[in-house]
Short mmCIF file of C-alpha atoms in Angstrom, two decimals:
data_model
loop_
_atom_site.label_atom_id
_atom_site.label_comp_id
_atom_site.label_asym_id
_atom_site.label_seq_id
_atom_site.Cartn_x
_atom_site.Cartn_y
_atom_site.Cartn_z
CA UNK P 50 -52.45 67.12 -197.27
CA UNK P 51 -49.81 64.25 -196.82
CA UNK P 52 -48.29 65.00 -193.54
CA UNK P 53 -48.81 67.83 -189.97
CA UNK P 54 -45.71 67.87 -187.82
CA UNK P 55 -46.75 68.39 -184.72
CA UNK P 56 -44.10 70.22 -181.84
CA UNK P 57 -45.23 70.68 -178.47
CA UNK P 58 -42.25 73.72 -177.62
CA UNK P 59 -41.59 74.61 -173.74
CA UNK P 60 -38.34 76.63 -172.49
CA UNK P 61 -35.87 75.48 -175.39
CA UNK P 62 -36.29 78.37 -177.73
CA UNK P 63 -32.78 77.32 -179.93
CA UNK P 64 -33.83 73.79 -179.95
CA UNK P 65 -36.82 74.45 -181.41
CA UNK P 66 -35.78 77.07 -183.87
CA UNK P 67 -33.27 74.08 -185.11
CA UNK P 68 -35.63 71.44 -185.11
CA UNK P 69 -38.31 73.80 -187.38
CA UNK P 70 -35.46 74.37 -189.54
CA UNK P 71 -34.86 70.89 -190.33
CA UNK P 72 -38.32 69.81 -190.81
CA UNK P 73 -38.86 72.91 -193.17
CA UNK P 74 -35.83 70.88 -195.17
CA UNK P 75 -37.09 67.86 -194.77
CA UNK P 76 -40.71 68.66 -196.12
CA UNK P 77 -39.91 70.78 -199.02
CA UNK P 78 -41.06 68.36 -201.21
CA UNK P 79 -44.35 67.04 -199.21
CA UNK P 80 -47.65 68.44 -199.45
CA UNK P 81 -47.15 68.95 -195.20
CA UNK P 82 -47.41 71.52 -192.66
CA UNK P 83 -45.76 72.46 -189.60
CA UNK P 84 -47.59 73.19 -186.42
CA UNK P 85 -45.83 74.23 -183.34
CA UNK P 86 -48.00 74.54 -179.72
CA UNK P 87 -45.95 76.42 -176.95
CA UNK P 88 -47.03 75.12 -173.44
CA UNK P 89 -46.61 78.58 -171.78
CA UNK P 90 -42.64 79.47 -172.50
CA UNK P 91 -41.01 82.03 -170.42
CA UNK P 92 -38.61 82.49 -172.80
CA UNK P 93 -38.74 84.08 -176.19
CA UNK P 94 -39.87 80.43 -177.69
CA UNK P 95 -43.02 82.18 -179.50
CA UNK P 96 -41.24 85.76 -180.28
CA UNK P 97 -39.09 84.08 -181.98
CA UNK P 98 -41.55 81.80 -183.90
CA UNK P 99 -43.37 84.80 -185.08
CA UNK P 100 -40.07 86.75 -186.35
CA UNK P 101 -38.47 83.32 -188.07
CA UNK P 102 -41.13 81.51 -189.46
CA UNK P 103 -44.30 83.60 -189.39
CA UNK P 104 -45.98 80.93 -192.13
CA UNK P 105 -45.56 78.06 -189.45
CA UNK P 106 -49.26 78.14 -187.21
CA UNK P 107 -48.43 78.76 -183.70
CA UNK P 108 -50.81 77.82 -180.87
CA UNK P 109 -49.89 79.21 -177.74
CA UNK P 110 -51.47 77.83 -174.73
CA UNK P 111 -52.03 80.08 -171.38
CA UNK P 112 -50.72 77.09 -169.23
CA UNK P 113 -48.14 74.35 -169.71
CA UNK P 114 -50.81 72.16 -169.98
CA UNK P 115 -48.46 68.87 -170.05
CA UNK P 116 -47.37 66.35 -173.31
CA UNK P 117 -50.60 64.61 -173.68
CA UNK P 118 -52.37 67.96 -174.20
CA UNK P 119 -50.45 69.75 -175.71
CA UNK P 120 -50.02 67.79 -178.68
CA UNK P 121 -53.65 66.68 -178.59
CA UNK P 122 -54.61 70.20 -179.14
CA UNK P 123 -51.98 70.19 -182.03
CA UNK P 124 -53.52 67.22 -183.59
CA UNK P 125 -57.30 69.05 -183.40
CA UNK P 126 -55.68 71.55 -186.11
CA UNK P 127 -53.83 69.00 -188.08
CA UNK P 128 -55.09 68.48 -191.62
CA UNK P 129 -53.03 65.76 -192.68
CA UNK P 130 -53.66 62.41 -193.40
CA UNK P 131 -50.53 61.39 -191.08
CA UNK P 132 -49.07 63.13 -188.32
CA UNK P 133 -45.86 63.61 -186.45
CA UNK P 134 -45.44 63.60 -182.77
CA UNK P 135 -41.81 65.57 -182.52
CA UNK P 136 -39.68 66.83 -179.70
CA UNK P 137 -38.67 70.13 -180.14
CA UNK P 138 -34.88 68.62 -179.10
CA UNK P 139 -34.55 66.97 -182.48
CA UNK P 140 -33.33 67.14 -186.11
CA UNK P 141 -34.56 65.52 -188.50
CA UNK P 142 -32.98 64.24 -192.24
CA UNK P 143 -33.60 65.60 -195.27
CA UNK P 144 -35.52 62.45 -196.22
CA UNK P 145 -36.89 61.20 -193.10
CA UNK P 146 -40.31 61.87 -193.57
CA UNK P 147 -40.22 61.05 -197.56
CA UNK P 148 -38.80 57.56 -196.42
CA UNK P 149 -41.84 56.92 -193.69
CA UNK P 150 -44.18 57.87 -195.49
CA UNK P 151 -43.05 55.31 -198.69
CA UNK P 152 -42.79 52.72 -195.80
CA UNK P 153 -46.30 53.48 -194.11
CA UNK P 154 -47.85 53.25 -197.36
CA UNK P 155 -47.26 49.51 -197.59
CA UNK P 156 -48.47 48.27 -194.44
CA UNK P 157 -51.62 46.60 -193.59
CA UNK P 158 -53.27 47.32 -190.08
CA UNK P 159 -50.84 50.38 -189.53
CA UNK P 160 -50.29 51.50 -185.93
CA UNK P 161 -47.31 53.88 -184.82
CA UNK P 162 -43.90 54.21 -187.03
CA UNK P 163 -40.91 55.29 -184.61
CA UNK P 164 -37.39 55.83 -185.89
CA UNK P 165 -33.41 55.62 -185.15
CA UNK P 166 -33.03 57.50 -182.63
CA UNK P 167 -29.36 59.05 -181.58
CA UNK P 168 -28.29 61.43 -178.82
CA UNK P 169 -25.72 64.33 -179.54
CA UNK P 170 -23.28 62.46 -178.87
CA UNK P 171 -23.74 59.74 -182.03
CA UNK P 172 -25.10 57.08 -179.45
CA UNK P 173 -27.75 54.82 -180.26
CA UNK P 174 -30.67 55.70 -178.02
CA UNK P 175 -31.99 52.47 -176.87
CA UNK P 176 -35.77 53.21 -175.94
CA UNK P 177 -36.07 54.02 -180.20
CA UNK P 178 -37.77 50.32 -179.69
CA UNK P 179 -39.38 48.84 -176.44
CA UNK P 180 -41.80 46.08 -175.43
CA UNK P 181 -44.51 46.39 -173.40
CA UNK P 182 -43.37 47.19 -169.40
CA UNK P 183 -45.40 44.75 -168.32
CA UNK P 184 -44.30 44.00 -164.34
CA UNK P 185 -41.57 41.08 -165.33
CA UNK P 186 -39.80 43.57 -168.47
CA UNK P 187 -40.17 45.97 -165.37
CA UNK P 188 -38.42 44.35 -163.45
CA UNK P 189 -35.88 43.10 -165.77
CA UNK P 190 -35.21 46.93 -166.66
CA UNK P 191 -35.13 48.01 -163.30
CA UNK P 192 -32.65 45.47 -162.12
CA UNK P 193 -30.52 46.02 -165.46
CA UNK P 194 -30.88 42.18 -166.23
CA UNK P 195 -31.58 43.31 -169.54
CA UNK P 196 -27.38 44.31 -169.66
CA UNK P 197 -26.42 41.01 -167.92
CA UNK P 198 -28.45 38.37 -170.58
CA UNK P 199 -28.92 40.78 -173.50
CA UNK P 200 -29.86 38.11 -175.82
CA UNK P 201 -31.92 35.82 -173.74
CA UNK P 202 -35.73 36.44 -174.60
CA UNK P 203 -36.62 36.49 -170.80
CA UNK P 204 -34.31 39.44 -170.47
CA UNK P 205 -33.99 41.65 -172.82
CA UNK P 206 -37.84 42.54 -173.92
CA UNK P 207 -37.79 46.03 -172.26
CA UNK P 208 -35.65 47.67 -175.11
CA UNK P 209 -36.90 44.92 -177.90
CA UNK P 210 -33.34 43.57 -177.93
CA UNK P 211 -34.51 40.92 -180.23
CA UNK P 212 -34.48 43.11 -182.97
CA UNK P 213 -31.20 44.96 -183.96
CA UNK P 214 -30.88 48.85 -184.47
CA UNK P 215 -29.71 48.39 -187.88
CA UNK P 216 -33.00 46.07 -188.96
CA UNK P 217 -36.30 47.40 -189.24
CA UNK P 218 -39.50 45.64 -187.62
CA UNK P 219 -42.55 45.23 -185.63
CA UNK P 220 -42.12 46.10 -182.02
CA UNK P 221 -44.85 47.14 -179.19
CA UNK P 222 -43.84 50.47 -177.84
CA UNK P 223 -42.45 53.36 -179.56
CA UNK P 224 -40.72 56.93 -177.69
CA UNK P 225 -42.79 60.08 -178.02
CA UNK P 226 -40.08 61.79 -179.11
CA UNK P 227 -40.74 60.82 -182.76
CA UNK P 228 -44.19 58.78 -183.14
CA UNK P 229 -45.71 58.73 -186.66
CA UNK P 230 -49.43 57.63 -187.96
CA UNK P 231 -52.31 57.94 -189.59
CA UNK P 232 -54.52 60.90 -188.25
CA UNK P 233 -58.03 58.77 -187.95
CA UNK P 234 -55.76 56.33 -185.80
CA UNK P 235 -55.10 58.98 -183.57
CA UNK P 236 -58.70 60.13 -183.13
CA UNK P 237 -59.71 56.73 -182.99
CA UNK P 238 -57.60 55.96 -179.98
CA UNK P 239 -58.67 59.74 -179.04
CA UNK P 240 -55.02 60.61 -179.04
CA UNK P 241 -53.05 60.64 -175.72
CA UNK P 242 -54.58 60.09 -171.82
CA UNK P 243 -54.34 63.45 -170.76
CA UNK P 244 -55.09 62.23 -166.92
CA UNK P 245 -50.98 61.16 -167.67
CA UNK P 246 -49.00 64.56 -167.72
CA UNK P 247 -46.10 62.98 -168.93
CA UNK P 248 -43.51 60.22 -169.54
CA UNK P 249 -46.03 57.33 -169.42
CA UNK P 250 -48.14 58.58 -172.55
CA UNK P 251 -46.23 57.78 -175.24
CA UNK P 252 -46.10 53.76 -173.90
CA UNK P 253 -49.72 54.10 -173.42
CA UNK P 254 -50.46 55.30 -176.34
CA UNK P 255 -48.55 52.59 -178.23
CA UNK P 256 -49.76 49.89 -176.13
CA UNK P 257 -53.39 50.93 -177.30
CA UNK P 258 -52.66 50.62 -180.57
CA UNK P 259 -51.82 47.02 -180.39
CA UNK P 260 -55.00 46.32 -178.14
CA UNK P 261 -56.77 47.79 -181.55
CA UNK P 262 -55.33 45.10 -183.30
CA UNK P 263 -52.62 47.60 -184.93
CA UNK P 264 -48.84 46.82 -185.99
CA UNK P 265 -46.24 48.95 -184.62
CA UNK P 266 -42.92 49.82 -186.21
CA UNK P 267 -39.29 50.52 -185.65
CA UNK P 268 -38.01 51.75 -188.59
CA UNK P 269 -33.97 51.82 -189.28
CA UNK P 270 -33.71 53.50 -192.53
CA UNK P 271 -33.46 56.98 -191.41
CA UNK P 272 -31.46 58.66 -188.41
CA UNK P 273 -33.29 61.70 -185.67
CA UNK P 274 -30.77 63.29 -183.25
CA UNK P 275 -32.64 63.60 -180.45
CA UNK P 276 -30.52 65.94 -177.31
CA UNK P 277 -33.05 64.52 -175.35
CA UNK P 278 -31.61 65.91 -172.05
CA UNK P 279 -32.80 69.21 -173.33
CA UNK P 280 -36.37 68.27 -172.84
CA UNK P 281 -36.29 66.98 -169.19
CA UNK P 282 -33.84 67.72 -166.85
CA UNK P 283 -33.60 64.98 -163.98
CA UNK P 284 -34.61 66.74 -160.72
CA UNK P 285 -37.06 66.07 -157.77
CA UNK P 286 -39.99 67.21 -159.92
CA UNK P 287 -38.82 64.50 -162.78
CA UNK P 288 -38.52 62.11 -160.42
CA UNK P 289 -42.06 62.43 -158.70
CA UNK P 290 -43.92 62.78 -162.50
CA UNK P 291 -42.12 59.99 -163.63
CA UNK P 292 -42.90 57.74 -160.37
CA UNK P 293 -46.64 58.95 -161.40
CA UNK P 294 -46.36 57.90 -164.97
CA UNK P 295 -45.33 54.53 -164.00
CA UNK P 296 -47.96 54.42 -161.75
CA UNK P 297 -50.83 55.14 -163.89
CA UNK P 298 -50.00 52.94 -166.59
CA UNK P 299 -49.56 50.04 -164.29
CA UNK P 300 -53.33 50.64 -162.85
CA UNK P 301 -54.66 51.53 -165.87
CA UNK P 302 -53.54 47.86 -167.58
CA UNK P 303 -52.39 45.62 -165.40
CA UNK P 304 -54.52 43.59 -162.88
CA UNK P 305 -53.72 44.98 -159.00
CA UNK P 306 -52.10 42.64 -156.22
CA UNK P 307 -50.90 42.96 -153.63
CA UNK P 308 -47.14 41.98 -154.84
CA UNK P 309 -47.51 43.85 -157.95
CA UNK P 310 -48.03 46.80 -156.03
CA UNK P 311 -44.80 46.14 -153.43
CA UNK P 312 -42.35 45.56 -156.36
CA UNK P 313 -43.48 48.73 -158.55
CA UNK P 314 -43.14 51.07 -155.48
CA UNK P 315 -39.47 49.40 -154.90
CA UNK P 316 -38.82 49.16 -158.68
CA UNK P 317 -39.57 53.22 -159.23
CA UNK P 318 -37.88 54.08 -155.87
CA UNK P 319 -34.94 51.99 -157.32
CA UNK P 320 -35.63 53.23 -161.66
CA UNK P 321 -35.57 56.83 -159.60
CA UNK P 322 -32.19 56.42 -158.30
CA UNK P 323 -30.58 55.37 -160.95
CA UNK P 324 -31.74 58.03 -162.97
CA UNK P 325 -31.06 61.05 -160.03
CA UNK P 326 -27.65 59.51 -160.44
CA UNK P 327 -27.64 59.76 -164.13
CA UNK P 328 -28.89 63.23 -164.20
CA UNK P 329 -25.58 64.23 -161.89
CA UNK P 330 -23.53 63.13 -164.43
CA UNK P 331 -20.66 65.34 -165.51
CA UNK P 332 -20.19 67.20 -168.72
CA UNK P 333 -16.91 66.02 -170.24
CA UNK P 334 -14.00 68.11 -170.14
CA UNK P 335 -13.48 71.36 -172.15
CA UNK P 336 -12.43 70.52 -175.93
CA UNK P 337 -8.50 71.02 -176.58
CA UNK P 338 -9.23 71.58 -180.34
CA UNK P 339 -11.82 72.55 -182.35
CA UNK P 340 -12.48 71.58 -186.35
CA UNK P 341 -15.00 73.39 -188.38
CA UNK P 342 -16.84 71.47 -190.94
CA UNK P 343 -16.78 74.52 -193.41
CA UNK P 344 -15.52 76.73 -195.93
CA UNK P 345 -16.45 79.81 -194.26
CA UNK P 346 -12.60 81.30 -192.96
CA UNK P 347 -14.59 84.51 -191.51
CA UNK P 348 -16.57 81.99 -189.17
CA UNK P 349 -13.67 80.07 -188.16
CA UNK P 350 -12.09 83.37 -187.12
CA UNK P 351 -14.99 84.49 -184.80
CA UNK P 352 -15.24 80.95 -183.18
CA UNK P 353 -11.52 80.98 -182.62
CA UNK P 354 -12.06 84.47 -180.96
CA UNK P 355 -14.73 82.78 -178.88
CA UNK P 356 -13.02 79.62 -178.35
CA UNK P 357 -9.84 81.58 -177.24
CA UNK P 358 -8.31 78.61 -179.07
CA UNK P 359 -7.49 78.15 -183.14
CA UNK P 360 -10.75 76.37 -184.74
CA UNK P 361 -9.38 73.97 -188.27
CA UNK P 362 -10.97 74.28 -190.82
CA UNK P 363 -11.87 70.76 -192.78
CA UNK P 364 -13.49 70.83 -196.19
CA UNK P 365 -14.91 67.55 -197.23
CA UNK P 366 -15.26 68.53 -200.24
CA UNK P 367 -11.94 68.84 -200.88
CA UNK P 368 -10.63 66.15 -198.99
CA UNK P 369 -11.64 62.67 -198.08
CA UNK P 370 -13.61 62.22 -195.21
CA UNK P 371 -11.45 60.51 -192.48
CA UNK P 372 -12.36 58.06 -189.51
CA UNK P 373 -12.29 59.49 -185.62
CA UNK P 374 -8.92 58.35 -184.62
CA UNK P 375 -7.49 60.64 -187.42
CA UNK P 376 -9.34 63.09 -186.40
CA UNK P 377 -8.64 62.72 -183.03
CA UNK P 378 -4.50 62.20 -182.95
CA UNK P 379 -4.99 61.86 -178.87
CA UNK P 380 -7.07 65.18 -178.12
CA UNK P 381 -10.72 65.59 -177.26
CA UNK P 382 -11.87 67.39 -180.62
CA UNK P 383 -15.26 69.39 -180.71
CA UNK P 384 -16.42 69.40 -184.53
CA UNK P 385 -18.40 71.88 -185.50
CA UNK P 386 -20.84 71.26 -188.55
CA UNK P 387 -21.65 74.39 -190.12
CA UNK P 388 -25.51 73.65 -191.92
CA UNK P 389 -24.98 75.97 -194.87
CA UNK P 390 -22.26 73.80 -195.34
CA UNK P 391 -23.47 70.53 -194.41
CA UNK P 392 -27.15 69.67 -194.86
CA UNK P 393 -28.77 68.25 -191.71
CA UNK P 394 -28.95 64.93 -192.99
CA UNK P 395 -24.67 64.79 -193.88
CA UNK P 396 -24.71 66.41 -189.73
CA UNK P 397 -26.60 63.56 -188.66
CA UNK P 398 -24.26 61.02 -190.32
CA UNK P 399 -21.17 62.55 -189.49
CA UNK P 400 -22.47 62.28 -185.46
CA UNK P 401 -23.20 59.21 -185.72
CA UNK P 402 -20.02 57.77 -187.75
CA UNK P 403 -17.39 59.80 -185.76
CA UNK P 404 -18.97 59.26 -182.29
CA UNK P 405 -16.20 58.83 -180.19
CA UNK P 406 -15.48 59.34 -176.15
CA UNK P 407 -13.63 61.91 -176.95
CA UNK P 408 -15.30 64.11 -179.72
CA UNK P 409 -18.62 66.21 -179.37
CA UNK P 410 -20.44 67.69 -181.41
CA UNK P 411 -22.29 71.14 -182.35
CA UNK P 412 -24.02 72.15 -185.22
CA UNK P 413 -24.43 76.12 -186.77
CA UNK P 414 -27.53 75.73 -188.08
CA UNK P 415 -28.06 78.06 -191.58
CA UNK P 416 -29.05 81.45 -190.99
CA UNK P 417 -29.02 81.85 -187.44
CA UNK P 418 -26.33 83.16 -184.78
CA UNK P 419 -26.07 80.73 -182.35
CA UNK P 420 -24.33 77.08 -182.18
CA UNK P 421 -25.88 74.39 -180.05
CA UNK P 422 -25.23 70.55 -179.28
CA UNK P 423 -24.97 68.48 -176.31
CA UNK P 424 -22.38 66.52 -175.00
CA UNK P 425 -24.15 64.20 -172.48
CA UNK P 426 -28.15 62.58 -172.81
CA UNK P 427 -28.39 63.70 -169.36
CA UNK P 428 -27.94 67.39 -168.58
CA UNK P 429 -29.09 70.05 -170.64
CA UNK P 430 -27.24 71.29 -174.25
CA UNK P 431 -24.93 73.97 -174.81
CA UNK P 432 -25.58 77.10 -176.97
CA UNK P 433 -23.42 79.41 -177.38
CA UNK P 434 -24.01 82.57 -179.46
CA UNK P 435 -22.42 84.32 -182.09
CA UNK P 436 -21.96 87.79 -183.22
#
């Protein structure tokens, strides 16, 4: 077998049903399977596994029994010769995984492949490619010196600024939202510390790699939304795990003193702020028009029931596809993609070549009832159902 997908699902049952559904696209013509562990859901996350895809091998663990475990249990069933570590908060392209795995091919000393990364919104997602935190990056991240000097090499190693979004290359630390390898690599590094319940794992994992004399990628050629808000909301309990991550990463590869130890305690109280402040952020206002990417006139009816305001409907293939401000004409817009319409790769592209202040986004994924999307990387999506 070519390829296991591995999602680690908990409390984001429409998420996940998307993100299956464009994986199932984009492995249709892969050897590869699918395997989805659910870390304890209260929500219908594994009902509605078993109704939609039946065929897709479910693990359902008793407790949510954190990232690192979770998908190390995953990876125990996997039978592929490379794996996927996938947020359930993502879609995929059609051809994401049939580009990687071309690209992994024909590299020597493979470590961990990580991708474009966007949020709903079309923006870049700047952790997609990191170096290693090592106190100084720390600090330069912390302080947002990174901002001030972005292309000074003593500044802006925390988010690998060297190396541009649109250029794929080696870089040291890859996001866990999308991390793909060779299976034997992860046994050999016997997969993710599961003394770290989360947030630090996925730099740990990818700074082991290069300590096994491994080359890690970023690689451009093929766009992930990942809502990424969906997966962690930024409250008190965030904030302590993350201060923990930190934490054990720093003791775990860094030589203690005494200073290192002050300025990490100051830099996470400070990294915590910031981010409490971030994860207060407002959703933007309601839309004042709405444009369906569709032919479907029945569905634009219902939304525009839903909406309580007329929903536009713009065929593509009919007419030529036109550039934000046109689009725009001084409202804030809300287009909505419909996917038996639009394949998840054309949704994907359309984000991210429209992204605009004042547009968001949703997408109808193909035979469900529900749209979903999210209009900030820090607060949780919208979905809104349909009957």
């Amino acid at each position: 077998m070519q390829l296991s997908v591995i999602i680690l699902n908990y409390n984001v049952r429409y998420f996940l049903e998307q993100c299956v559904l464009s994986v199932q696209e984009a492995i249709a013509a892969l050897d590869a399977e699918i395997i989805v562990i659910d870390n304890n859901s209260t929500d219908d996350s594994c009902l509605m596994m078993n109704e939609r895809f039946p065929e897709i091998k479910l693990i359902r663990n008793k407790e949510n029994s954190g990232f690192p475990k979770g998908n190390n249990i995953g990876v125990a069933k996997a039978q592929g010769k490379y794996i996927c570590i996938l947020n359930p908060d993502t879609v995929v392209a059609d051809d994401t995984f049939i580009k990687i795995l071309a690209f992994a091919e024909k590299q020597m000393n493979l470590g961990i492949i990580g991708c474009k990364l966007i949020d709903g919104t079309g923006k870049f997602l700047p952790e997609s490619k990191r170096g290693i935190p090592t106190p100084w990056v720390a600090f330069t991240k912390f302080f947002g010196l990174y901002k001030i000097f972005p292309k000074s090499n003593l500044f802006n190693q925390y988010y690998a600024q060297h190396l541009s979004e649109t250029r794929t290359g080696k870089v040291d630390i890859l996001v866990g939202a999308f991390m793909f390898m060779q299976r034997d690599l992860y046994i050999d590094l016997e997969g993710f510390d599961e003394d770290c319940f989360m947030y630090a794992d996925d730099i740990d994992l990818s700074y082991r790699a290069l300590q096994n004399k491994k080359s890690n990628y970023y690689f451009h050629e093929t766009t992930v939304i990942h809502f990424k808000g969906e997966s962690t909301v930024k409250d008190e309990k965030y904030m302590k795990r993350f201060q923990e991550a930190m934490s054990f990463f720093y003791q775990k590869h860094f030589r203690k003193s005494f200073f290192f130890e002050v300025f990490i305690k100051v830099g996470i109280l400070f990294f915590s702020f910031v981010k409490m402040f971030q994860g207060k952020t407002k959703l933007k206002p309601v839309p004042e028009s709405y444009v369906l990417y569709s032919s479907n006139e029945k569905l634009a009816e219902k939304l525009t029931a839903i909406f309580k305001n007329k929903v536009v409907i713009f065929d593509f293939k009919k007419e030529k596809m036109v550039n934000s401000s046109h689009i725009l004409g001084g409202k804030r817009v809300e287009i909505i993609l419909d996917n038996r319409y639009v394949s998840f790769k054309k949704c994907i592209k359309i984000i991210e070549t429209l992204k605009d202040k004042s547009i968001t986004f949703k997408i109808f994924p193909k035979n469900t009832n529900f749209i979903i999307g999210s209009d900030s990387r820090n607060d949780r999506g919208q979905i809104i159902k349909i009957e």
